[in-house]
């Protein structure tokens, strides 16, 4: 079994621990009413987008999300929350350095022996969700679970759905598809982006993502036989029928959207293995992007 397959299978237990941590260390996370920006790179950016949409949607305060390299300097926030599995990502560390003494910062990381421990004002360590794999699975979903639980939006039912996502077989035809499109609405737009990234980087497949209502505005034109469109969350009325009319395949996300992401992670590994690729060795990628002379 690959590292990534083993790690993604451990997510239900990791989510329980992340929810417990959210309860015990709540003082390190955004207070209700704070104006908050979530930042990250790659997978952590997409989890930041999901967290921001969840928090604002729950009425906890204005919440934005940015790639760490695109943070708008000069915009006022009460707190910036940085997600960084490695704790070494150059863009995140540089941003935290610029914010020191100006804006309170909280970092969520997996490795306590990294520079982020002193770069942020507050740090939560999810070492139980650290990974040997290059591609992120359990750290990303555990970090989002931490933030989701902090806003009161996590439950045992989510964990039960994750177990189902791990035990139920994927449709056999899915691994034979040549193109994958993931759709989301609200907070699941970030999850759709992450699902597409996971399939791209793990299996070198054509994978893309869109807000579900935007899919009709152009992207559906390339849908045909041999493509799969996967909805994370509730689908807009009529969209499944429109996809079927193109000859493409529709995957309805019946589980909690975060559990649906687990299914997409499994798909990424399955497609990689079907194509003779090593999911632990994605092309041109490393565990952390550390820029020299930045």
mmCIF file of C-alpha atoms in Angstrom:
data_model
loop_
_atom_site.group_PDB
_atom_site.id
_atom_site.type_symbol
_atom_site.label_atom_id
_atom_site.label_comp_id
_atom_site.label_asym_id
_atom_site.label_seq_id
_atom_site.Cartn_x
_atom_site.Cartn_y
_atom_site.Cartn_z
ATOM 1 C CA UNK A 1 0.000 0.000 0.000
ATOM 2 C CA UNK A 2 1.283 3.481 -0.890
ATOM 3 C CA UNK A 3 1.878 6.054 1.840
ATOM 4 C CA UNK A 4 -0.923 8.220 0.499
ATOM 5 C CA UNK A 5 -3.412 5.324 0.465
ATOM 6 C CA UNK A 6 -2.532 4.439 4.044
ATOM 7 C CA UNK A 7 -2.752 8.044 5.198
ATOM 8 C CA UNK A 8 -6.071 8.827 3.567
ATOM 9 C CA UNK A 9 -7.556 5.717 5.202
ATOM 10 C CA UNK A 10 -6.747 7.127 8.651
ATOM 11 C CA UNK A 11 -8.850 10.268 8.250
ATOM 12 C CA UNK A 12 -11.859 9.376 10.446
ATOM 13 C CA UNK A 13 -9.603 8.968 13.482
ATOM 14 C CA UNK A 14 -7.708 12.142 12.620
ATOM 15 C CA UNK A 15 -10.947 14.097 12.349
ATOM 16 C CA UNK A 16 -12.017 12.998 15.811
ATOM 17 C CA UNK A 17 -8.722 14.189 17.235
ATOM 18 C CA UNK A 18 -8.917 17.488 15.341
ATOM 19 C CA UNK A 19 -12.416 18.117 16.715
ATOM 20 C CA UNK A 20 -11.164 17.440 20.245
ATOM 21 C CA UNK A 21 -8.292 19.871 19.693
ATOM 22 C CA UNK A 22 -10.692 22.552 18.499
ATOM 23 C CA UNK A 23 -12.567 22.263 21.785
ATOM 24 C CA UNK A 24 -9.497 22.235 24.025
ATOM 25 C CA UNK A 25 -7.574 25.041 22.265
ATOM 26 C CA UNK A 26 -10.435 27.277 21.189
ATOM 27 C CA UNK A 27 -8.654 30.371 22.511
ATOM 28 C CA UNK A 28 -6.059 30.058 19.718
ATOM 29 C CA UNK A 29 -8.681 30.125 16.968
ATOM 30 C CA UNK A 30 -10.721 33.062 15.627
ATOM 31 C CA UNK A 31 -13.300 34.462 18.009
ATOM 32 C CA UNK A 32 -16.822 35.079 16.809
ATOM 33 C CA UNK A 33 -17.044 38.534 15.297
ATOM 34 C CA UNK A 34 -13.380 38.819 14.306
ATOM 35 C CA UNK A 35 -12.539 39.785 10.740
ATOM 36 C CA UNK A 36 -10.351 36.919 9.564
ATOM 37 C CA UNK A 37 -8.241 35.989 6.547
ATOM 38 C CA UNK A 38 -7.237 32.379 5.920
ATOM 39 C CA UNK A 39 -4.103 31.797 3.847
ATOM 40 C CA UNK A 40 -2.196 28.876 2.408
ATOM 41 C CA UNK A 41 -0.571 27.485 -0.715
ATOM 42 C CA UNK A 42 -1.788 24.665 -2.947
ATOM 43 C CA UNK A 43 -4.022 22.306 -1.003
ATOM 44 C CA UNK A 44 -3.897 24.613 2.017
ATOM 45 C CA UNK A 45 -5.262 27.455 -0.114
ATOM 46 C CA UNK A 46 -8.299 25.385 -1.058
ATOM 47 C CA UNK A 47 -8.888 24.377 2.559
ATOM 48 C CA UNK A 48 -8.611 28.066 3.453
ATOM 49 C CA UNK A 49 -11.305 28.907 0.903
ATOM 50 C CA UNK A 50 -13.596 26.265 2.360
ATOM 51 C CA UNK A 51 -12.914 27.426 5.934
ATOM 52 C CA UNK A 52 -13.612 31.066 5.091
ATOM 53 C CA UNK A 53 -16.920 30.238 3.410
ATOM 54 C CA UNK A 54 -17.969 27.983 6.284
ATOM 55 C CA UNK A 55 -17.123 30.543 8.961
ATOM 56 C CA UNK A 56 -18.825 33.480 7.284
ATOM 57 C CA UNK A 57 -21.819 31.359 6.333
ATOM 58 C CA UNK A 58 -22.205 30.326 9.970
ATOM 59 C CA UNK A 59 -22.407 33.969 11.032
ATOM 60 C CA UNK A 60 -19.057 34.040 12.822
ATOM 61 C CA UNK A 61 -17.706 37.077 11.005
ATOM 62 C CA UNK A 62 -16.352 38.363 7.715
ATOM 63 C CA UNK A 63 -13.872 35.826 6.395
ATOM 64 C CA UNK A 64 -11.636 35.872 3.323
ATOM 65 C CA UNK A 65 -9.117 33.460 1.820
ATOM 66 C CA UNK A 66 -5.970 34.147 -0.173
ATOM 67 C CA UNK A 67 -2.950 32.412 -1.562
ATOM 68 C CA UNK A 68 -0.182 33.452 0.810
ATOM 69 C CA UNK A 69 1.660 35.098 -2.087
ATOM 70 C CA UNK A 70 -1.430 37.185 -2.965
ATOM 71 C CA UNK A 71 -2.352 38.521 0.471
ATOM 72 C CA UNK A 72 -3.454 42.159 0.139
ATOM 73 C CA UNK A 73 -0.990 44.114 2.274
ATOM 74 C CA UNK A 74 -2.641 46.996 4.050
ATOM 75 C CA UNK A 75 -6.075 45.399 4.385
ATOM 76 C CA UNK A 76 -7.178 45.296 8.008
ATOM 77 C CA UNK A 77 -7.909 41.948 9.687
ATOM 78 C CA UNK A 78 -8.241 41.021 13.326
ATOM 79 C CA UNK A 79 -6.480 37.721 12.680
ATOM 80 C CA UNK A 80 -4.784 35.807 9.871
ATOM 81 C CA UNK A 81 -4.898 32.010 10.007
ATOM 82 C CA UNK A 82 -2.170 30.253 8.013
ATOM 83 C CA UNK A 83 -2.440 26.596 7.055
ATOM 84 C CA UNK A 84 0.929 24.959 6.385
ATOM 85 C CA UNK A 85 1.518 21.243 6.730
ATOM 86 C CA UNK A 86 5.300 21.479 6.483
ATOM 87 C CA UNK A 87 5.767 24.720 8.408
ATOM 88 C CA UNK A 88 8.489 25.631 5.923
ATOM 89 C CA UNK A 89 6.651 27.084 2.916
ATOM 90 C CA UNK A 90 8.434 30.252 1.860
ATOM 91 C CA UNK A 91 5.392 32.342 0.947
ATOM 92 C CA UNK A 92 3.652 31.570 4.256
ATOM 93 C CA UNK A 93 6.700 32.357 6.375
ATOM 94 C CA UNK A 94 7.330 35.617 4.532
ATOM 95 C CA UNK A 95 3.729 36.714 5.033
ATOM 96 C CA UNK A 96 3.805 35.878 8.742
ATOM 97 C CA UNK A 97 6.976 37.919 9.027
ATOM 98 C CA UNK A 98 5.334 40.943 7.406
ATOM 99 C CA UNK A 99 2.325 40.676 9.719
ATOM 100 C CA UNK A 100 4.282 40.352 12.966
ATOM 101 C CA UNK A 101 3.375 43.148 15.357
ATOM 102 C CA UNK A 102 0.554 44.341 13.077
ATOM 103 C CA UNK A 103 -2.015 41.542 12.919
ATOM 104 C CA UNK A 104 -2.465 38.556 15.206
ATOM 105 C CA UNK A 105 -1.580 35.328 13.428
ATOM 106 C CA UNK A 106 -2.435 31.694 14.031
ATOM 107 C CA UNK A 107 -0.682 28.848 12.218
ATOM 108 C CA UNK A 108 -2.019 25.321 11.832
ATOM 109 C CA UNK A 109 0.789 22.909 11.036
ATOM 110 C CA UNK A 110 1.791 19.256 11.265
ATOM 111 C CA UNK A 111 5.450 19.618 12.230
ATOM 112 C CA UNK A 112 6.464 21.268 15.524
ATOM 113 C CA UNK A 113 10.147 21.357 14.548
ATOM 114 C CA UNK A 114 9.846 23.994 11.821
ATOM 115 C CA UNK A 115 10.200 27.787 11.476
ATOM 116 C CA UNK A 116 6.452 28.428 11.620
ATOM 117 C CA UNK A 117 6.504 27.684 15.350
ATOM 118 C CA UNK A 118 8.152 31.052 16.015
ATOM 119 C CA UNK A 119 6.828 32.900 12.951
ATOM 120 C CA UNK A 120 3.204 32.944 14.145
ATOM 121 C CA UNK A 121 1.766 34.364 17.346
ATOM 122 C CA UNK A 122 -0.251 31.201 18.037
ATOM 123 C CA UNK A 123 0.300 27.680 16.690
ATOM 124 C CA UNK A 124 -1.821 24.547 16.682
ATOM 125 C CA UNK A 125 0.080 21.367 15.850
ATOM 126 C CA UNK A 126 -1.749 18.485 14.188
ATOM 127 C CA UNK A 127 1.198 16.112 14.390
ATOM 128 C CA UNK A 128 -1.185 13.144 14.398
ATOM 129 C CA UNK A 129 -2.155 14.136 10.838
ATOM 130 C CA UNK A 130 1.367 14.575 9.465
ATOM 131 C CA UNK A 131 2.189 12.648 6.304
ATOM 132 C CA UNK A 132 5.087 10.933 4.585
ATOM 133 C CA UNK A 133 3.435 11.436 1.214
ATOM 134 C CA UNK A 134 4.072 14.437 -1.010
ATOM 135 C CA UNK A 135 0.375 14.919 -1.750
ATOM 136 C CA UNK A 136 -1.787 16.069 1.136
ATOM 137 C CA UNK A 137 -4.805 14.132 2.312
ATOM 138 C CA UNK A 138 -5.314 13.743 6.058
ATOM 139 C CA UNK A 139 -3.578 16.942 7.156
ATOM 140 C CA UNK A 140 -5.717 19.063 4.859
ATOM 141 C CA UNK A 141 -9.013 17.512 5.896
ATOM 142 C CA UNK A 142 -8.020 17.459 9.574
ATOM 143 C CA UNK A 143 -7.112 21.161 9.473
ATOM 144 C CA UNK A 144 -10.478 21.922 7.910
ATOM 145 C CA UNK A 145 -12.206 19.722 10.490
ATOM 146 C CA UNK A 146 -10.456 21.704 13.244
ATOM 147 C CA UNK A 147 -11.831 24.939 11.837
ATOM 148 C CA UNK A 148 -15.224 23.420 11.045
ATOM 149 C CA UNK A 149 -15.588 22.085 14.567
ATOM 150 C CA UNK A 150 -14.627 25.475 15.989
ATOM 151 C CA UNK A 151 -17.662 26.971 14.249
ATOM 152 C CA UNK A 152 -19.946 24.183 15.469
ATOM 153 C CA UNK A 153 -20.349 22.556 12.058
ATOM 154 C CA UNK A 154 -18.706 19.184 12.709
ATOM 155 C CA UNK A 155 -20.572 16.098 13.929
ATOM 156 C CA UNK A 156 -20.237 12.348 14.378
ATOM 157 C CA UNK A 157 -22.291 11.966 11.200
ATOM 158 C CA UNK A 158 -19.420 13.490 9.213
ATOM 159 C CA UNK A 159 -17.048 10.846 10.577
ATOM 160 C CA UNK A 160 -19.576 8.100 9.823
ATOM 161 C CA UNK A 161 -19.748 9.330 6.224
ATOM 162 C CA UNK A 162 -15.954 9.227 6.031
ATOM 163 C CA UNK A 163 -16.020 5.566 7.036
ATOM 164 C CA UNK A 164 -18.559 4.953 4.264
ATOM 165 C CA UNK A 165 -16.370 6.831 1.783
ATOM 166 C CA UNK A 166 -13.500 4.509 2.633
ATOM 167 C CA UNK A 167 -15.459 1.251 2.580
ATOM 168 C CA UNK A 168 -17.801 1.622 -0.373
ATOM 169 C CA UNK A 169 -16.270 0.580 -3.717
ATOM 170 C CA UNK A 170 -15.785 3.235 -6.367
ATOM 171 C CA UNK A 171 -17.667 2.707 -9.643
ATOM 172 C CA UNK A 172 -15.375 0.652 -11.876
ATOM 173 C CA UNK A 173 -15.943 2.904 -14.862
ATOM 174 C CA UNK A 174 -14.510 5.922 -13.030
ATOM 175 C CA UNK A 175 -10.884 4.860 -13.360
ATOM 176 C CA UNK A 176 -11.340 4.547 -17.125
ATOM 177 C CA UNK A 177 -12.398 8.168 -17.587
ATOM 178 C CA UNK A 178 -10.016 10.522 -19.359
ATOM 179 C CA UNK A 179 -11.264 13.768 -17.859
ATOM 180 C CA UNK A 180 -12.630 14.701 -14.428
ATOM 181 C CA UNK A 181 -14.568 17.790 -13.424
ATOM 182 C CA UNK A 182 -15.446 18.554 -9.802
ATOM 183 C CA UNK A 183 -18.180 21.005 -8.879
ATOM 184 C CA UNK A 184 -19.063 22.732 -5.617
ATOM 185 C CA UNK A 185 -21.283 25.408 -4.146
ATOM 186 C CA UNK A 186 -20.442 27.729 -1.265
ATOM 187 C CA UNK A 187 -17.832 26.143 0.982
ATOM 188 C CA UNK A 188 -17.561 23.085 -1.256
ATOM 189 C CA UNK A 189 -16.096 25.118 -4.130
ATOM 190 C CA UNK A 190 -12.792 24.886 -2.261
ATOM 191 C CA UNK A 191 -13.271 21.147 -1.838
ATOM 192 C CA UNK A 192 -13.928 20.772 -5.562
ATOM 193 C CA UNK A 193 -10.701 22.612 -6.327
ATOM 194 C CA UNK A 194 -8.828 20.325 -3.956
ATOM 195 C CA UNK A 195 -10.392 17.186 -5.465
ATOM 196 C CA UNK A 196 -9.283 18.269 -8.924
ATOM 197 C CA UNK A 197 -5.779 19.071 -7.663
ATOM 198 C CA UNK A 198 -5.520 15.657 -6.030
ATOM 199 C CA UNK A 199 -6.440 13.856 -9.247
ATOM 200 C CA UNK A 200 -4.079 16.032 -11.306
ATOM 201 C CA UNK A 201 -1.016 15.704 -9.132
ATOM 202 C CA UNK A 202 -1.463 12.045 -8.178
ATOM 203 C CA UNK A 203 -2.469 10.560 -11.539
ATOM 204 C CA UNK A 204 -1.377 13.200 -14.086
ATOM 205 C CA UNK A 205 -4.975 13.340 -15.312
ATOM 206 C CA UNK A 206 -6.952 16.154 -16.851
ATOM 207 C CA UNK A 207 -8.962 17.414 -13.885
ATOM 208 C CA UNK A 208 -10.649 20.755 -13.329
ATOM 209 C CA UNK A 209 -13.135 22.393 -10.961
ATOM 210 C CA UNK A 210 -15.806 25.075 -11.020
ATOM 211 C CA UNK A 211 -18.594 26.561 -8.956
ATOM 212 C CA UNK A 212 -21.524 24.395 -10.009
ATOM 213 C CA UNK A 213 -23.615 27.213 -11.471
ATOM 214 C CA UNK A 214 -20.650 28.279 -13.623
ATOM 215 C CA UNK A 215 -20.366 24.881 -15.273
ATOM 216 C CA UNK A 216 -23.031 25.748 -17.841
ATOM 217 C CA UNK A 217 -21.132 28.909 -18.807
ATOM 218 C CA UNK A 218 -18.610 27.210 -21.076
ATOM 219 C CA UNK A 219 -16.976 24.228 -19.335
ATOM 220 C CA UNK A 220 -19.814 21.833 -20.147
ATOM 221 C CA UNK A 221 -18.853 22.218 -23.820
ATOM 222 C CA UNK A 222 -15.965 19.763 -23.412
ATOM 223 C CA UNK A 223 -18.018 17.153 -21.563
ATOM 224 C CA UNK A 224 -18.621 13.981 -23.550
ATOM 225 C CA UNK A 225 -18.337 10.227 -23.375
ATOM 226 C CA UNK A 226 -15.334 9.265 -21.273
ATOM 227 C CA UNK A 227 -15.622 12.232 -18.920
ATOM 228 C CA UNK A 228 -16.917 12.352 -15.361
ATOM 229 C CA UNK A 229 -18.539 15.277 -13.573
ATOM 230 C CA UNK A 230 -18.570 14.912 -9.785
ATOM 231 C CA UNK A 231 -20.734 17.078 -7.540
ATOM 232 C CA UNK A 232 -19.612 17.786 -3.977
ATOM 233 C CA UNK A 233 -22.763 18.771 -2.128
ATOM 234 C CA UNK A 234 -26.217 19.537 -3.481
ATOM 235 C CA UNK A 235 -26.425 19.945 -7.251
ATOM 236 C CA UNK A 236 -28.303 22.732 -9.047
ATOM 237 C CA UNK A 237 -31.617 21.576 -10.448
ATOM 238 C CA UNK A 238 -31.346 19.994 -13.876
ATOM 239 C CA UNK A 239 -27.554 19.919 -14.064
ATOM 240 C CA UNK A 240 -27.234 16.129 -13.809
ATOM 241 C CA UNK A 241 -29.616 15.706 -16.750
ATOM 242 C CA UNK A 242 -27.625 18.205 -18.803
ATOM 243 C CA UNK A 243 -24.414 16.281 -18.157
ATOM 244 C CA UNK A 244 -26.082 13.004 -19.115
ATOM 245 C CA UNK A 245 -27.288 14.573 -22.358
ATOM 246 C CA UNK A 246 -23.671 15.219 -23.382
ATOM 247 C CA UNK A 247 -22.788 11.554 -23.009
ATOM 248 C CA UNK A 248 -20.717 12.284 -19.921
ATOM 249 C CA UNK A 249 -21.010 10.500 -16.587
ATOM 250 C CA UNK A 250 -22.463 12.166 -13.494
ATOM 251 C CA UNK A 251 -21.337 11.383 -9.937
ATOM 252 C CA UNK A 252 -23.786 12.602 -7.320
ATOM 253 C CA UNK A 253 -22.143 13.364 -3.983
ATOM 254 C CA UNK A 254 -24.486 11.782 -1.485
ATOM 255 C CA UNK A 255 -22.154 11.912 1.511
ATOM 256 C CA UNK A 256 -21.039 14.893 3.567
ATOM 257 C CA UNK A 257 -18.908 16.947 1.145
ATOM 258 C CA UNK A 258 -15.733 16.425 3.175
ATOM 259 C CA UNK A 259 -16.320 12.677 3.000
ATOM 260 C CA UNK A 260 -16.880 13.049 -0.737
ATOM 261 C CA UNK A 261 -13.390 14.552 -0.895
ATOM 262 C CA UNK A 262 -12.100 11.341 0.677
ATOM 263 C CA UNK A 263 -13.754 9.417 -2.166
ATOM 264 C CA UNK A 264 -12.026 11.719 -4.654
ATOM 265 C CA UNK A 265 -8.695 11.069 -2.935
ATOM 266 C CA UNK A 266 -9.296 7.344 -3.364
ATOM 267 C CA UNK A 267 -10.094 7.940 -7.029
ATOM 268 C CA UNK A 268 -6.810 9.791 -7.513
ATOM 269 C CA UNK A 269 -4.858 6.849 -6.131
ATOM 270 C CA UNK A 270 -6.884 4.310 -8.107
ATOM 271 C CA UNK A 271 -6.358 6.163 -11.406
ATOM 272 C CA UNK A 272 -2.639 6.502 -10.724
ATOM 273 C CA UNK A 273 -2.299 2.783 -10.038
ATOM 274 C CA UNK A 274 -4.396 1.885 -13.097
ATOM 275 C CA UNK A 275 -1.983 3.928 -15.224
ATOM 276 C CA UNK A 276 1.094 2.364 -13.688
ATOM 277 C CA UNK A 277 2.066 5.504 -11.767
ATOM 278 C CA UNK A 278 3.401 5.709 -8.225
ATOM 279 C CA UNK A 279 1.011 7.918 -6.204
ATOM 280 C CA UNK A 280 3.812 8.577 -3.711
ATOM 281 C CA UNK A 281 5.996 10.106 -6.415
ATOM 282 C CA UNK A 282 4.009 12.753 -8.315
ATOM 283 C CA UNK A 283 5.868 14.425 -11.137
ATOM 284 C CA UNK A 284 7.796 17.638 -10.455
ATOM 285 C CA UNK A 285 6.525 17.969 -6.868
ATOM 286 C CA UNK A 286 8.133 18.082 -3.437
ATOM 287 C CA UNK A 287 6.574 18.001 0.036
ATOM 288 C CA UNK A 288 7.185 21.724 0.557
ATOM 289 C CA UNK A 289 8.059 24.620 -1.735
ATOM 290 C CA UNK A 290 11.111 26.356 -0.262
ATOM 291 C CA UNK A 291 12.408 29.168 -2.424
ATOM 292 C CA UNK A 292 16.053 30.186 -2.252
ATOM 293 C CA UNK A 293 16.842 33.851 -2.553
ATOM 294 C CA UNK A 294 13.175 34.755 -2.257
#
